[in-house]
One Martini backbone bead per residue (centre of mass of N, CA, C, O) as a GRO file, in nm:
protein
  100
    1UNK     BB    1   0.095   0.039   0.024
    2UNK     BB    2   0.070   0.333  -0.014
    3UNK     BB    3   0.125   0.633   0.168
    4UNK     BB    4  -0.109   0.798   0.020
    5UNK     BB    5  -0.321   0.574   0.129
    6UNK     BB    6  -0.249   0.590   0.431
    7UNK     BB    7  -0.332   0.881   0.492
    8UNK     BB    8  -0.643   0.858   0.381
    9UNK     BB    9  -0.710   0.662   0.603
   10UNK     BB   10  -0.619   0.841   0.855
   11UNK     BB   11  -0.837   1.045   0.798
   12UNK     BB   12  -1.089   0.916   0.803
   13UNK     BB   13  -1.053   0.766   1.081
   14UNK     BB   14  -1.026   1.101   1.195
   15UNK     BB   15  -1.277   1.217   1.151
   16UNK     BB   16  -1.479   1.128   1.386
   17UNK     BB   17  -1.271   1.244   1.594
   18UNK     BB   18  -1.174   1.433   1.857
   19UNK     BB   19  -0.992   1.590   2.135
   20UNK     BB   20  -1.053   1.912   2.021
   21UNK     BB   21  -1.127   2.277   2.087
   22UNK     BB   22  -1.059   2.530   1.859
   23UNK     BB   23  -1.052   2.889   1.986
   24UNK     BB   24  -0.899   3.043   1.876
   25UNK     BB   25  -0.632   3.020   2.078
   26UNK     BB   26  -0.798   2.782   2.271
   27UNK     BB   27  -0.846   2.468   2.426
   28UNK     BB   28  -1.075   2.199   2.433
   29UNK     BB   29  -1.113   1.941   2.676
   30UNK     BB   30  -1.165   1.673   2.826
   31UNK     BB   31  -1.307   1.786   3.131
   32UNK     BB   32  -1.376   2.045   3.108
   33UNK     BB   33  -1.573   2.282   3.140
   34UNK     BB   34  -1.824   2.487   3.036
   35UNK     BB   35  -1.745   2.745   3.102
   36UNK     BB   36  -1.495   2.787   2.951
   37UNK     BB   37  -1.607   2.695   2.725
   38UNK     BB   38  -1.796   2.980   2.715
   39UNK     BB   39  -1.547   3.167   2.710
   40UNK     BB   40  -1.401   3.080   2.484
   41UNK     BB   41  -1.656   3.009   2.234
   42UNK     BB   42  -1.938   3.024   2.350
   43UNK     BB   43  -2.195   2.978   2.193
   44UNK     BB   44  -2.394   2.756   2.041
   45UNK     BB   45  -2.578   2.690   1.796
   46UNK     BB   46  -2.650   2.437   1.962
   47UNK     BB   47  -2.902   2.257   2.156
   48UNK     BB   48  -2.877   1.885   2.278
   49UNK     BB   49  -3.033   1.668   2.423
   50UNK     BB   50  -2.962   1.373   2.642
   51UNK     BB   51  -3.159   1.043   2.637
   52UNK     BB   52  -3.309   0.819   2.816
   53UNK     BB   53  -3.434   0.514   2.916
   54UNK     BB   54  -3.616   0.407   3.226
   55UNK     BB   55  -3.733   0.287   3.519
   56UNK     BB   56  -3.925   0.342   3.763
   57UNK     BB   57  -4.053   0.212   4.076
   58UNK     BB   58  -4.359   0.138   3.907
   59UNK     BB   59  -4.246   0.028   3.596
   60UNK     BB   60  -4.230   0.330   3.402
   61UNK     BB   61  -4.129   0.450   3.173
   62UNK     BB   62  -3.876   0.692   3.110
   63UNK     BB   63  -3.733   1.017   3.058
   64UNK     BB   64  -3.406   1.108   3.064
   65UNK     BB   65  -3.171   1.330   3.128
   66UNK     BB   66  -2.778   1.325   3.076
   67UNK     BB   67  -2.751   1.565   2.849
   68UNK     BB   68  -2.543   1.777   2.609
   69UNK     BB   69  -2.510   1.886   2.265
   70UNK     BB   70  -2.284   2.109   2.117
   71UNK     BB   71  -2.274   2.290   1.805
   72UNK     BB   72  -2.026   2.386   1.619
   73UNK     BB   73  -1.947   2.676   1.369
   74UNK     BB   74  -1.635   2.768   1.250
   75UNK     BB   75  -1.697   2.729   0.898
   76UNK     BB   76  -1.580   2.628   0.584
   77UNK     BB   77  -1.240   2.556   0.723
   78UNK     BB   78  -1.411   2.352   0.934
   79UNK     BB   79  -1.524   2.139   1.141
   80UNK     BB   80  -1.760   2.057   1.320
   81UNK     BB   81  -1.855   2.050   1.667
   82UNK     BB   82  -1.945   1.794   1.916
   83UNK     BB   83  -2.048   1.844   2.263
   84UNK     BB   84  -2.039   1.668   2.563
   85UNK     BB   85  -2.225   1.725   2.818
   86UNK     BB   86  -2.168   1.659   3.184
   87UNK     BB   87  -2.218   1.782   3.450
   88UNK     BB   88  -2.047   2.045   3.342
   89UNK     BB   89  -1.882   1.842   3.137
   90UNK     BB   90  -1.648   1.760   2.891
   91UNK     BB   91  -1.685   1.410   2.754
   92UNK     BB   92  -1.680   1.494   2.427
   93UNK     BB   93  -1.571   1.485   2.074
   94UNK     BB   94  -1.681   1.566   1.734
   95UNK     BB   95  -1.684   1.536   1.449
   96UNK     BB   96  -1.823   1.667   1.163
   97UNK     BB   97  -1.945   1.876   0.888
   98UNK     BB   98  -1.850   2.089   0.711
   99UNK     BB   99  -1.894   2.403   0.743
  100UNK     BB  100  -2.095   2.764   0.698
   0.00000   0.00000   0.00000
């Protein structure tokens, strides 16, 4: 396999994972509060609920949230990010699709 083949699989299988978000000059890493992410990068495009289903003492399923996805878009030459959040620490980080 070529190095050119090589880079091309390393590029696309690390397209869906992030490690940070990077908003102007600050990193925002998994761990950080969202304090932080909201003072460095601002607030988000979008923000979504994120739910399970539960069983309730009496045995009927309940809608719980347990956290929130937060969507920056910062242009057509970045990847959005999107960021989850629970109890108000940032868990996951995810490119999405490029920005517009």
């Amino acid at each position: 396999m070529s190095k050119w083949m090589v880079m091309v699989l390393a590029l696309i299988g690390g397209a869906a994972q992030a490690d940070t978000v990077r908003c102007k000059d600050a990193l925002i890493t998994e761990g950080d509060s969202t304090a932080l992410l909201l003072v460095k990068c601002g607030p988000p495009l979008l923000k979504e609920d994120l739910t399970r289903f539960e069983e309730n003492g009496f045995g009927a399923r309940i809608t719980v949230k347990y956290g929130e996805r937060w969507t920056y878009n910062f242009g057509k030459q970045r990847f959005m990010q999107m960021v989850t959040v629970v109890n108000g620490t940032v868990t996951e980080i995810e490119n999405g699709p490029v920005g517009e």
